[in-house]
Short mmCIF file of C-alpha atoms in Angstrom, two decimals:
data_model
loop_
_atom_site.label_atom_id
_atom_site.label_comp_id
_atom_site.label_asym_id
_atom_site.label_seq_id
_atom_site.Cartn_x
_atom_site.Cartn_y
_atom_site.Cartn_z
CA MET A 242 0.00 0.00 0.00
CA GLY A 243 1.29 3.42 -0.82
CA TYR A 244 0.84 6.60 -2.79
CA ASN A 245 2.66 6.28 -6.13
CA ILE A 246 3.60 9.07 -8.54
CA SER A 247 4.87 8.53 -12.10
CA ASP A 248 7.54 10.49 -13.89
CA ALA A 249 6.71 13.22 -16.41
CA ASN A 250 7.28 10.84 -19.34
CA SER A 251 5.45 7.83 -17.86
CA TYR A 252 2.08 6.66 -16.55
CA LEU A 253 0.93 4.30 -13.78
CA VAL A 254 -0.98 1.21 -14.90
CA ILE A 255 -3.10 -0.09 -12.01
CA THR A 256 -5.04 -3.37 -11.98
CA GLY A 257 -6.73 -5.32 -9.25
CA GLY A 258 -9.69 -5.00 -6.92
CA GLY A 259 -12.13 -2.22 -7.64
CA ILE A 260 -10.83 -1.76 -11.20
CA PRO A 261 -12.82 -3.54 -13.95
CA ASP A 262 -10.04 -3.52 -16.52
CA ILE A 263 -6.99 -1.28 -16.12
CA LYS A 264 -6.50 2.25 -14.90
CA ILE A 265 -4.07 4.73 -16.47
CA VAL A 266 -3.13 7.61 -14.14
CA LYS A 267 -0.20 9.85 -13.23
CA LYS A 268 -0.58 9.42 -9.45
CA ALA A 269 -2.82 7.28 -7.24
CA TRP A 270 -3.13 5.26 -4.05
CA VAL A 271 -2.26 1.62 -4.61
CA TRP A 272 -3.93 -0.77 -2.19
CA PRO A 273 -2.62 -4.16 -1.18
CA TRP A 274 -5.17 -5.92 -3.39
CA GLN A 275 -4.01 -3.94 -6.38
CA LYS A 276 -0.92 -4.08 -8.58
CA HIS A 277 0.74 -1.29 -10.52
CA SER A 278 3.45 -0.83 -13.17
CA ARG A 279 4.94 2.04 -15.07
CA ILE A 280 4.95 2.53 -18.84
CA SER A 281 7.08 5.14 -20.59
CA ILE A 282 5.66 7.24 -23.43
CA SER A 283 9.05 8.49 -24.59
CA PRO A 284 9.41 7.92 -28.36
CA PHE A 285 12.37 6.00 -29.69
CA ASP A 286 14.16 5.93 -33.03
CA PHE A 287 13.75 2.82 -35.09
CA GLU A 288 16.15 2.28 -37.98
CA ILE A 289 15.32 -0.14 -40.78
CA THR A 290 16.91 -1.06 -44.09
CA LEU A 291 14.26 -2.53 -46.33
CA GLN A 292 14.87 -4.60 -49.46
CA ALA A 293 12.00 -3.81 -51.86
CA MET A 294 11.10 -4.27 -55.54
CA THR A 295 9.27 -1.76 -57.73
CA ILE A 296 6.55 -2.46 -60.30
CA GLU A 297 9.38 -2.56 -62.87
CA LYS A 298 11.01 -5.48 -61.01
CA LEU A 299 13.92 -3.26 -59.90
CA GLN A 300 15.36 -4.12 -56.49
CA PHE A 301 16.72 -1.43 -54.21
CA SER A 302 17.59 -0.83 -50.58
CA LEU A 303 15.45 1.65 -48.66
CA PRO A 304 17.03 2.89 -45.40
CA ALA A 305 14.61 4.76 -43.15
CA VAL A 306 14.40 6.04 -39.56
CA PHE A 307 11.04 6.13 -37.75
CA THR A 308 10.45 7.90 -34.43
CA ILE A 309 7.66 5.91 -32.73
CA GLY A 310 6.14 5.94 -29.28
CA PRO A 311 2.86 5.39 -27.40
CA ALA A 312 0.15 7.92 -28.19
CA ASP A 313 -0.57 10.27 -25.28
CA ASP A 314 -4.28 9.49 -24.80
CA VAL A 315 -6.04 7.11 -22.42
CA GLU A 316 -7.51 4.81 -25.09
CA SER A 317 -4.18 4.34 -26.91
CA LEU A 318 -2.30 3.89 -23.63
CA CYS A 319 -4.78 1.19 -22.59
CA ARG A 320 -4.21 -0.71 -25.84
CA TYR A 321 -0.44 -0.28 -25.51
CA ALA A 322 -0.44 -1.45 -21.89
CA LYS A 323 -2.66 -4.47 -22.56
CA ILE A 324 -1.03 -5.67 -25.80
CA LEU A 325 2.65 -4.82 -25.46
CA THR A 326 3.17 -5.27 -21.67
CA GLY A 327 2.24 -7.85 -19.05
CA LYS A 328 2.62 -11.63 -18.95
CA THR A 329 2.02 -14.33 -21.55
CA ALA A 330 -1.12 -16.39 -21.64
CA ASN A 331 0.86 -19.66 -21.43
CA SER A 332 2.58 -19.08 -18.17
CA ALA A 333 1.76 -16.72 -15.39
CA LYS A 334 5.37 -16.80 -14.21
CA GLN A 335 6.99 -16.13 -17.60
CA PRO A 336 7.05 -12.40 -18.36
CA THR A 337 6.45 -11.16 -21.86
CA ALA A 338 8.98 -9.20 -23.87
CA THR A 339 8.12 -5.76 -22.57
CA GLY A 340 11.27 -4.05 -23.78
CA ARG A 341 11.75 -1.87 -26.78
CA ASN A 342 13.04 -4.82 -28.83
CA HIS A 343 9.60 -6.41 -28.72
CA VAL A 344 7.97 -3.20 -29.96
CA GLN A 345 10.64 -2.81 -32.63
CA ASP A 346 9.99 -6.31 -33.93
CA ILE A 347 6.29 -5.55 -34.30
CA VAL A 348 6.89 -2.17 -35.91
CA LYS A 349 9.50 -3.62 -38.25
CA GLY A 350 7.05 -6.24 -39.53
CA ILE A 351 4.35 -3.61 -40.09
CA ILE A 352 6.68 -1.16 -41.84
CA GLU A 353 8.20 -3.82 -44.08
CA GLY A 354 4.79 -5.14 -45.15
CA GLU A 355 3.16 -1.77 -45.86
CA THR A 356 6.25 -0.33 -47.54
CA ARG A 357 6.58 -3.32 -49.87
CA VAL A 358 2.90 -3.01 -50.81
CA ILE A 359 3.33 0.67 -51.69
CA VAL A 360 6.65 0.19 -53.51
CA SER A 361 5.28 -2.66 -55.62
CA SER A 362 2.68 -0.31 -57.11
CA MET A 363 5.13 2.50 -58.01
CA THR A 364 7.91 2.94 -60.52
CA MET A 365 11.47 3.79 -59.58
CA GLU A 366 11.10 7.22 -61.15
CA GLU A 367 8.00 7.98 -59.07
CA ILE A 368 9.73 6.90 -55.85
CA PHE A 369 12.83 8.91 -56.68
CA LYS A 370 11.08 12.12 -57.78
CA GLU A 371 7.96 12.04 -55.57
CA ARG A 372 9.67 11.09 -52.33
CA GLU A 373 7.38 13.25 -50.22
CA VAL A 374 4.30 11.55 -51.65
CA PHE A 375 5.92 8.15 -51.05
CA LYS A 376 6.80 9.11 -47.48
CA THR A 377 3.26 10.34 -46.78
CA ALA A 378 1.74 7.12 -48.17
CA VAL A 379 4.06 4.96 -46.04
CA ILE A 380 3.32 6.93 -42.85
CA LYS A 381 -0.43 6.85 -43.53
CA ASN A 382 -0.57 3.08 -44.10
CA VAL A 383 1.79 2.21 -41.22
CA GLN A 384 -0.10 4.50 -38.83
CA LYS A 385 -3.34 2.66 -39.60
CA GLU A 386 -1.72 -0.59 -38.46
CA LEU A 387 -0.04 0.97 -35.40
CA ASP A 388 -3.33 2.42 -34.13
CA GLN A 389 -4.38 -1.01 -32.91
CA PHE A 390 -1.28 -1.12 -30.68
CA GLY A 391 -1.71 2.41 -29.35
CA LEU A 392 1.48 3.58 -31.07
CA ARG A 393 2.05 6.78 -32.95
CA ILE A 394 4.59 7.84 -35.59
CA TYR A 395 6.13 11.11 -34.48
CA ASN A 396 8.53 11.39 -37.37
CA ALA A 397 9.70 9.41 -40.41
CA ASN A 398 12.79 10.06 -42.46
CA VAL A 399 13.40 8.17 -45.71
CA LYS A 400 17.10 8.26 -46.53
CA GLU A 401 18.76 8.12 -49.92
CA LEU A 402 17.80 5.07 -51.97
CA GLN A 403 20.66 2.60 -52.36
CA ASP A 404 21.55 -0.20 -54.72
CA THR A 405 21.20 -3.78 -53.59
CA PRO A 406 24.20 -6.11 -54.02
CA GLY A 407 24.61 -6.81 -57.72
CA SER A 408 22.62 -3.74 -58.80
CA GLU A 409 24.16 -0.45 -59.97
CA TYR A 410 21.00 1.46 -60.92
CA PHE A 411 21.53 4.43 -58.58
CA THR A 412 25.29 4.38 -59.26
CA PHE A 413 24.70 4.82 -62.97
CA LEU A 414 21.91 7.32 -62.30
CA SER A 415 24.21 9.37 -60.07
CA ARG A 416 26.99 9.12 -62.65
CA LYS A 417 24.55 10.27 -65.34
CA ALA A 418 23.42 13.22 -63.23
CA HIS A 419 27.06 14.08 -62.39
CA GLU A 420 28.13 13.91 -66.03
CA GLY A 421 25.08 15.94 -67.06
CA ALA A 422 25.83 18.57 -64.40
CA SER A 423 29.52 18.60 -65.37
CA ASN A 424 28.70 19.01 -69.06
CA GLN A 425 26.15 21.68 -68.25
CA ALA A 426 28.72 23.45 -66.07
CA LYS A 427 31.21 23.35 -68.96
CA VAL A 428 28.55 24.78 -71.26
CA ASP A 429 27.71 27.47 -68.72
CA VAL A 430 31.40 28.34 -68.30
CA ALA A 431 31.82 28.52 -72.07
CA ASN A 432 28.72 30.70 -72.36
CA ALA A 433 29.97 32.93 -69.54
CA MET A 434 33.41 33.24 -71.20
CA MET A 435 31.72 33.99 -74.52
CA MET A 436 29.49 36.61 -72.93
CA GLY A 437 32.55 38.05 -71.11
CA ASN A 438 34.59 38.28 -74.30
CA ILE A 439 31.66 39.76 -76.18
CA GLY A 440 31.02 42.24 -73.38
CA GLU A 441 34.70 43.15 -73.20
CA ALA A 442 34.86 43.66 -76.97
CA GLU A 443 31.67 45.72 -76.87
CA LYS A 444 32.98 47.89 -74.05
CA ARG A 445 36.34 48.29 -75.82
CA GLY A 446 34.56 49.26 -79.05
CA LYS A 447 32.24 51.66 -77.24
CA THR A 448 35.29 53.19 -75.49
CA ARG A 449 37.03 53.73 -78.84
CA GLN A 450 33.81 55.11 -80.33
CA GLU A 451 33.36 57.55 -77.47
CA ILE A 452 37.01 58.62 -77.67
CA SER A 453 36.64 59.12 -81.44
CA LYS A 454 33.45 61.10 -80.89
CA ILE A 455 35.19 63.27 -78.27
CA ASP A 456 38.26 63.80 -80.52
CA ALA A 457 36.04 64.67 -83.49
CA ALA A 458 33.99 67.06 -81.37
CA THR A 459 37.20 68.63 -80.03
CA ALA A 460 38.58 69.04 -83.55
CA VAL A 461 35.33 70.57 -84.73
CA LEU A 462 35.33 72.97 -81.80
CA GLU A 463 38.96 73.88 -82.46
CA THR A 464 38.18 74.48 -86.14
CA GLN A 465 35.16 76.57 -85.21
CA ARG A 466 37.22 78.59 -82.76
CA LYS A 467 39.97 79.13 -85.37
CA SER A 468 37.37 80.14 -87.95
CA GLU A 469 35.77 82.53 -85.53
CA LYS A 470 39.18 83.95 -84.66
CA ALA A 471 40.07 84.37 -88.36
CA GLN A 472 36.71 86.01 -89.00
CA ALA A 473 37.27 88.31 -86.09
CA ASP A 474 40.76 89.16 -87.37
CA ALA A 475 39.43 89.74 -90.90
CA GLN A 476 36.63 91.88 -89.54
CA LEU A 477 39.10 93.86 -87.50
CA ALA A 478 41.39 94.38 -90.52
CA THR A 479 38.40 95.33 -92.67
CA THR A 480 37.23 97.76 -90.04
CA GLN A 481 40.70 99.25 -89.77
CA ILE A 482 40.97 99.57 -93.56
CA ASN A 483 37.56 101.15 -93.72
CA LEU A 484 38.51 103.60 -91.02
CA ASP A 485 41.73 104.47 -92.82
CA MET A 486 39.92 104.78 -96.16
CA GLY A 487 37.29 106.91 -94.54
CA ILE A 488 39.88 109.19 -93.09
CA ASN A 489 41.66 109.51 -96.46
CA LEU A 490 38.42 110.07 -98.32
CA ALA A 491 37.40 112.65 -95.81
CA LYS A 492 40.64 114.47 -96.39
CA ILE A 493 40.29 114.30 -100.17
CA GLU A 494 36.68 115.32 -100.04
CA ALA A 495 37.53 118.13 -97.69
CA ASN A 496 40.23 119.34 -100.09
CA ARG A 497 38.12 119.01 -103.23
CA LYS A 498 34.75 119.64 -101.82
CA ALA A 499 34.66 123.20 -102.59
CA GLU A 500 36.03 122.68 -106.09
CA SER A 501 33.73 119.96 -107.17
CA LYS A 502 30.68 120.96 -105.23
CA ASP A 503 28.90 122.59 -108.09
CA ALA A 504 30.01 120.04 -110.69
CA GLU A 505 29.01 117.22 -108.46
CA LEU A 506 25.72 118.77 -107.68
CA GLN A 507 25.03 119.31 -111.38
CA ARG A 508 26.10 115.84 -112.22
CA ASP A 509 24.01 114.47 -109.41
CA VAL A 510 21.05 116.31 -110.74
CA GLU A 511 21.57 114.92 -114.21
CA ILE A 512 22.16 111.49 -112.86
CA GLN A 513 19.07 111.69 -110.73
CA ARG A 514 17.09 112.84 -113.70
CA ALA A 515 18.42 110.02 -115.89
CA GLN A 516 17.84 107.48 -113.16
CA THR A 517 14.34 108.75 -112.62
CA GLU A 518 13.56 108.45 -116.31
CA LEU A 519 15.21 105.03 -116.44
CA GLU A 520 13.29 103.86 -113.42
CA ALA A 521 10.06 105.15 -114.90
CA ARG A 522 10.67 103.28 -118.16
CA ARG A 523 11.83 100.22 -116.30
CA ALA A 524 8.75 100.33 -114.10
CA THR A 525 6.53 100.63 -117.19
CA ASP A 526 8.24 97.70 -118.91
CA LEU A 527 8.19 95.72 -115.69
CA VAL A 528 4.49 96.30 -115.24
CA HIS A 529 3.75 95.22 -118.82
CA ALA A 530 5.96 92.14 -118.46
CA LYS A 531 4.39 91.26 -115.13
CA ILE A 532 0.90 91.70 -116.58
CA GLU A 533 1.77 89.50 -119.56
CA ARG A 534 3.38 86.90 -117.31
CA GLU A 535 0.40 86.81 -114.97
CA SER A 536 -1.96 86.65 -117.94
CA ALA A 537 0.01 83.80 -119.50
CA GLN A 538 0.17 82.04 -116.15
CA GLN A 539 -3.57 82.40 -115.66
CA LYS A 540 -4.19 81.06 -119.16
CA ALA A 541 -1.84 78.15 -118.49
CA ASP A 542 -3.52 77.51 -115.13
CA ALA A 543 -6.94 77.65 -116.76
CA LYS A 544 -5.85 75.25 -119.49
CA PHE A 545 -4.25 72.92 -116.92
CA TYR A 546 -7.37 73.08 -114.76
CA GLY A 547 -9.57 72.35 -117.80
CA ASP A 548 -7.36 69.48 -118.89
CA SER A 549 -7.29 68.10 -115.32
CA LYS A 550 -11.05 68.31 -115.01
CA SER A 551 -11.49 66.68 -118.43
CA ALA A 552 -9.12 63.88 -117.44
CA ASP A 553 -10.92 63.50 -114.10
CA ALA A 554 -14.29 63.42 -115.85
CA PHE A 555 -13.06 60.86 -118.36
CA PHE A 556 -11.54 58.75 -115.59
CA TYR A 557 -14.73 59.01 -113.52
CA ALA A 558 -16.86 58.09 -116.56
CA GLU A 559 -14.64 55.11 -117.35
CA LYS A 560 -14.68 54.10 -113.70
CA GLN A 561 -18.47 54.31 -113.59
CA LYS A 562 -18.72 52.26 -116.79
CA ALA A 563 -16.34 49.64 -115.40
CA GLU A 564 -18.22 49.51 -112.09
CA ALA A 565 -21.55 49.33 -113.90
CA SER A 566 -20.26 46.55 -116.16
CA TYR A 567 -18.82 44.68 -113.16
CA LEU A 568 -22.04 45.16 -111.19
CA ALA A 569 -24.12 44.00 -114.17
CA LYS A 570 -21.94 40.93 -114.59
CA VAL A 571 -22.11 40.18 -110.86
CA LYS A 572 -25.86 40.65 -110.82
CA GLY A 573 -26.21 38.53 -113.96
CA ALA A 574 -24.06 35.81 -112.41
CA ASP A 575 -26.04 36.02 -109.17
CA ALA A 576 -29.31 35.87 -111.12
CA LEU A 577 -28.06 32.93 -113.16
CA ILE A 578 -26.89 31.13 -110.01
CA TYR A 579 -30.20 31.89 -108.29
CA GLN A 580 -32.14 30.70 -111.35
CA GLN A 581 -30.07 27.52 -111.56
CA LYS A 582 -30.51 27.01 -107.85
CA GLN A 583 -34.27 27.47 -108.12
CA GLU A 584 -34.42 25.14 -111.11
CA ALA A 585 -32.32 22.56 -109.27
CA GLU A 586 -34.55 22.84 -106.21
CA ALA A 587 -37.66 22.59 -108.40
CA ASN A 588 -36.27 19.58 -110.23
CA PHE A 589 -35.30 17.99 -106.94
CA TYR A 590 -38.74 18.71 -105.48
CA ARG A 591 -40.45 17.39 -108.64
CA ALA A 592 -38.28 14.27 -108.67
CA THR A 593 -38.93 13.79 -104.95
CA LYS A 594 -42.66 14.10 -105.36
CA GLU A 595 -42.64 11.86 -108.44
CA ALA A 596 -40.61 9.28 -106.52
CA GLU A 597 -42.99 9.57 -103.58
CA ALA A 598 -46.00 9.25 -105.92
CA ALA A 599 -44.43 6.27 -107.69
CA PHE A 600 -43.63 4.76 -104.28
CA VAL A 601 -47.21 5.29 -103.10
CA ALA A 602 -48.58 3.89 -106.40
CA LYS A 603 -46.33 0.86 -106.17
CA LYS A 604 -47.28 0.46 -102.55
CA LYS A 605 -51.00 0.69 -103.40
CA GLU A 606 -50.48 -1.70 -106.31
CA ALA A 607 -48.62 -4.09 -104.02
CA ASN A 608 -51.38 -3.77 -101.43
CA GLY A 609 -53.96 -4.43 -104.18
CA ILE A 610 -52.01 -7.43 -105.39
CA THR A 611 -51.75 -8.64 -101.80
CA GLU A 612 -55.48 -8.27 -101.27
CA MET A 613 -56.13 -10.00 -104.63
CA ALA A 614 -53.78 -12.78 -103.59
CA LYS A 615 -55.68 -13.13 -100.31
CA ALA A 616 -58.98 -13.17 -102.24
CA TYR A 617 -57.61 -15.74 -104.68
CA GLU A 618 -56.35 -17.80 -101.76
CA HIS A 619 -59.83 -17.71 -100.22
CA MET A 620 -61.42 -18.55 -103.60
CA SER A 621 -58.94 -21.40 -104.04
CA SER A 622 -59.99 -22.85 -100.69
CA VAL A 623 -63.66 -22.47 -101.67
CA LEU A 624 -63.17 -23.94 -105.18
CA GLY A 625 -61.29 -26.97 -103.91
CA GLY A 626 -57.69 -25.97 -104.58
CA PRO A 627 -55.51 -24.16 -107.11
CA GLN A 628 -56.90 -26.29 -110.00
CA GLY A 629 -60.46 -25.17 -109.28
CA LEU A 630 -59.30 -21.52 -109.03
CA LEU A 631 -57.44 -21.90 -112.36
CA GLN A 632 -60.51 -23.31 -114.07
CA TYR A 633 -62.66 -20.56 -112.54
CA MET A 634 -60.28 -17.85 -113.79
CA MET A 635 -60.22 -19.43 -117.26
CA LEU A 636 -64.04 -19.48 -117.30
CA GLN A 637 -64.19 -15.95 -115.89
CA ASN A 638 -61.83 -14.66 -118.58
CA ASN A 639 -63.51 -16.75 -121.35
CA THR A 640 -60.23 -18.52 -121.95
CA TYR A 641 -61.88 -21.67 -123.28
CA GLU A 642 -64.01 -19.67 -125.70
CA LYS A 643 -60.99 -17.76 -126.88
CA LEU A 644 -59.06 -20.99 -127.39
CA ALA A 645 -61.98 -22.50 -129.33
CA LYS A 646 -62.23 -19.37 -131.48
CA ALA A 647 -58.53 -19.41 -132.08
CA ASN A 648 -58.59 -23.05 -133.05
CA ALA A 649 -61.59 -22.42 -135.30
CA GLU A 650 -59.82 -19.48 -136.93
CA ALA A 651 -56.75 -21.63 -137.37
CA ILE A 652 -58.55 -24.40 -139.29
CA ARG A 653 -61.04 -22.18 -141.09
CA GLY A 654 -60.96 -22.74 -144.85
CA LEU A 655 -59.02 -25.98 -144.55
CA GLN A 656 -60.31 -29.06 -146.38
CA PRO A 657 -58.39 -31.86 -144.79
CA LYS A 658 -58.22 -35.12 -146.56
CA ILE A 659 -57.84 -37.99 -144.17
CA THR A 660 -56.58 -41.21 -145.54
CA VAL A 661 -56.34 -44.17 -143.26
CA TRP A 662 -53.86 -46.82 -144.12
CA ASN A 663 -54.26 -50.14 -142.52
CA THR A 664 -51.30 -52.43 -142.73
CA GLY A 665 -50.38 -55.53 -140.97
CA GLU A 666 -52.08 -58.83 -140.46
CA LYS A 667 -55.55 -57.29 -140.01
CA ALA A 668 -55.31 -54.89 -142.89
CA GLU A 669 -57.81 -56.67 -144.98
CA GLY A 670 -61.34 -56.47 -143.69
CA GLY A 671 -60.13 -54.48 -140.59
CA ASP A 672 -61.76 -51.51 -138.95
CA PRO A 673 -60.57 -48.25 -140.61
CA MET A 674 -61.15 -46.25 -137.37
CA ALA A 675 -58.89 -48.47 -135.31
CA PRO A 676 -55.97 -45.96 -135.30
CA VAL A 677 -58.26 -43.16 -134.11
CA ARG A 678 -59.74 -45.43 -131.48
CA ASN A 679 -56.31 -46.49 -130.29
CA LEU A 680 -55.28 -42.82 -130.04
CA MET A 681 -58.34 -41.92 -128.02
CA GLN A 682 -57.83 -44.92 -125.76
CA SER A 683 -54.26 -43.74 -125.00
CA LEU A 684 -55.41 -40.27 -123.86
CA PRO A 685 -56.75 -41.16 -120.37
CA PRO A 686 -53.51 -42.75 -119.11
CA LEU A 687 -51.52 -39.84 -120.60
CA LEU A 688 -53.72 -37.19 -118.99
CA SER A 689 -53.66 -39.10 -115.68
CA THR A 690 -49.84 -39.20 -115.73
CA ILE A 691 -49.66 -35.45 -116.51
CA ASN A 692 -52.08 -34.69 -113.64
CA GLU A 693 -50.10 -36.79 -111.15
CA GLN A 694 -46.73 -35.30 -112.10
CA THR A 695 -47.65 -31.64 -112.73
CA GLY A 696 -51.05 -31.14 -111.12
CA ILE A 697 -52.53 -29.90 -114.43
CA ALA A 698 -55.96 -31.38 -115.25
CA PRO A 699 -57.64 -31.25 -118.65
CA PRO A 700 -60.78 -29.12 -119.04
CA GLY A 701 -64.08 -30.64 -118.06
CA TRP A 702 -65.44 -30.77 -121.57
CA MET A 703 -62.53 -32.93 -122.67
CA ALA A 704 -62.21 -35.45 -119.85
CA LYS A 705 -62.61 -35.82 -116.11
CA MET A 706 -59.88 -37.59 -114.20
CA GLY A 707 -60.75 -40.18 -111.59
CA GLY A 708 -64.07 -41.84 -110.81
CA ALA A 709 -66.29 -43.92 -113.06
CA GLU A 710 -65.37 -41.97 -116.18
CA GLU A 711 -61.67 -42.91 -115.99
CA LYS A 712 -62.59 -46.52 -115.26
CA ALA A 713 -64.98 -46.54 -118.20
CA LEU A 714 -62.27 -45.17 -120.45
CA VAL A 715 -59.71 -47.70 -119.24
CA LYS A 716 -62.30 -50.49 -119.48
CA GLY A 717 -63.08 -49.59 -123.05
CA LYS A 718 -59.56 -50.53 -124.17
CA GLY A 719 -59.67 -53.14 -126.89
CA GLU A 720 -63.37 -52.50 -127.68
CA LYS A 721 -64.31 -51.11 -131.06
CA MET A 722 -65.53 -47.49 -130.42
CA VAL A 723 -65.79 -44.76 -132.98
CA ASN A 724 -66.46 -41.16 -131.78
CA GLY A 725 -67.66 -42.52 -128.40
CA ASP A 726 -70.33 -44.84 -129.78
#
C-alpha cells in the first residue's frame, strides 16, 4: 500500500480489486489488493533497411528512420499497456517481452509489409522524384496498423535510396546526373566566357567610339574657334581699312569739296534725272511684263485646270462604266446562279414528289395485289384448290371460248383429206377407225400421268380424271368405239 507518482514521461498502470479492466493515471493510491506498473511514453528511433522491388522489377535498398512511441491518450495507452506489456497467456510466471526490442519487432514487420505493398505499385522514377508523396503514403498506411497497438509515428525520415548487391541502378543514375551537371557546367562556363569576351569587346569598341566622338567634337570645336578667330581678325582688318579709307576720303573730299561741289551737284542732278527716267521706263516695262506673265500664267492655269477636269471626268466616266459593267456581270451571275438554284430545287422537289408518288402507287399496287392474292387464296380454298381456281379464272376470262375461237380461226378454210392406211395382219377387212380409237384410248392414261406429275388437269369438256369416267375409259380398251359410240 502506498501513494505512487509517475515520472513526467510515464504513466501508472493499475489493476486489481475495484478496477474492472486497467487504470491509467499519473498518481494514485495503490492498495494491497491492487498491482501497478509504469509505462514510458518516450518515443524512440527505429532504424530499418528494407529490401524492396518496384513495379518494374527493380530491387533497391530503402534505409529509413522512424520515431515511434505510445500515443498520449487514455484509449491508446490502454491498448499499448494491454497488448505490449504484461505476462504471456501460457505461463503466469513467464514475463512477456516488454522491452523496446519487442515493440521494434512488431513495428518492423508492419513497416516492411506496408512499404513493400506501396513500392510494388510505383515505378522507380516515381519513388525517386515524388519522395514526399511516397513518405506520406508509407506513414499513412503504417499508422493505420499501429493504431491497434496504441502507437504513434512522431517522425519518419526516408534516406537516400541505395543499390542492392549486384545492382548499380543508382550508381549509374548518379553518374549520369554528375556527367550531365559537369557538361552543363562546362557549357555554362563557355557561355559565360563567350558573354565576357563579347562584353569586353563591346565595351572596348564603345570606349574607342566615345574617344573618337570626343576627338572629333574637339577638332570641330577647335576648327570653329579658329574660324571665328580668323573672321574676327578679318573683320578687325576690314574695319581698320575702312577707317583708314574713310579718313583719307574725308581728307580728299575736304580738299576738293569746294572745287567739285557745283560740278558734283550738277552731275548728281543729271544722274538723278536720268535714273528717274530710267526707273520710270523700267517700271513701265516691268508692269507690262508682269501683266503679260500673270496673264500667260492664268491662261496656263486655266488650261491645266480644264485638262485636269477633263481627265478627271473621263476617268470618272470610265470608272463608272467599269463599275456598272462589273455590277451588271455580278448581278447577272447572281441571277443565273439563283435561277439555276431554283431550277435545281424545283427539279429535286419534282423528282422527290414523283418518286414519292411512284412509291405510293407501287405500294398501293402491291397492297392491291396482296389483297387480290388473299382473295384468290380464299377462292382457291372455296373452289377446292388451285386447279379449281385456275378453271374458274379461265371461265371468268372466257379462256376456253378464246381458245376455241382461235382453233376455229386456225382451221377455217381448210379441207383436210384424211386417208387411213391399214397395214399388218388385219389390214384386210379391218376396222378403218382403229388408229383413231387407239389414239383416243391412250389419252386417259396420258392425262392421268400429266395430272399426277404436274397437277394440271384437262378441261371438263374434254375429260374428267378419276371416278367412273376414268374406269370406263380404261375399261373400253380393246373395244371397237368410234367417236364414243
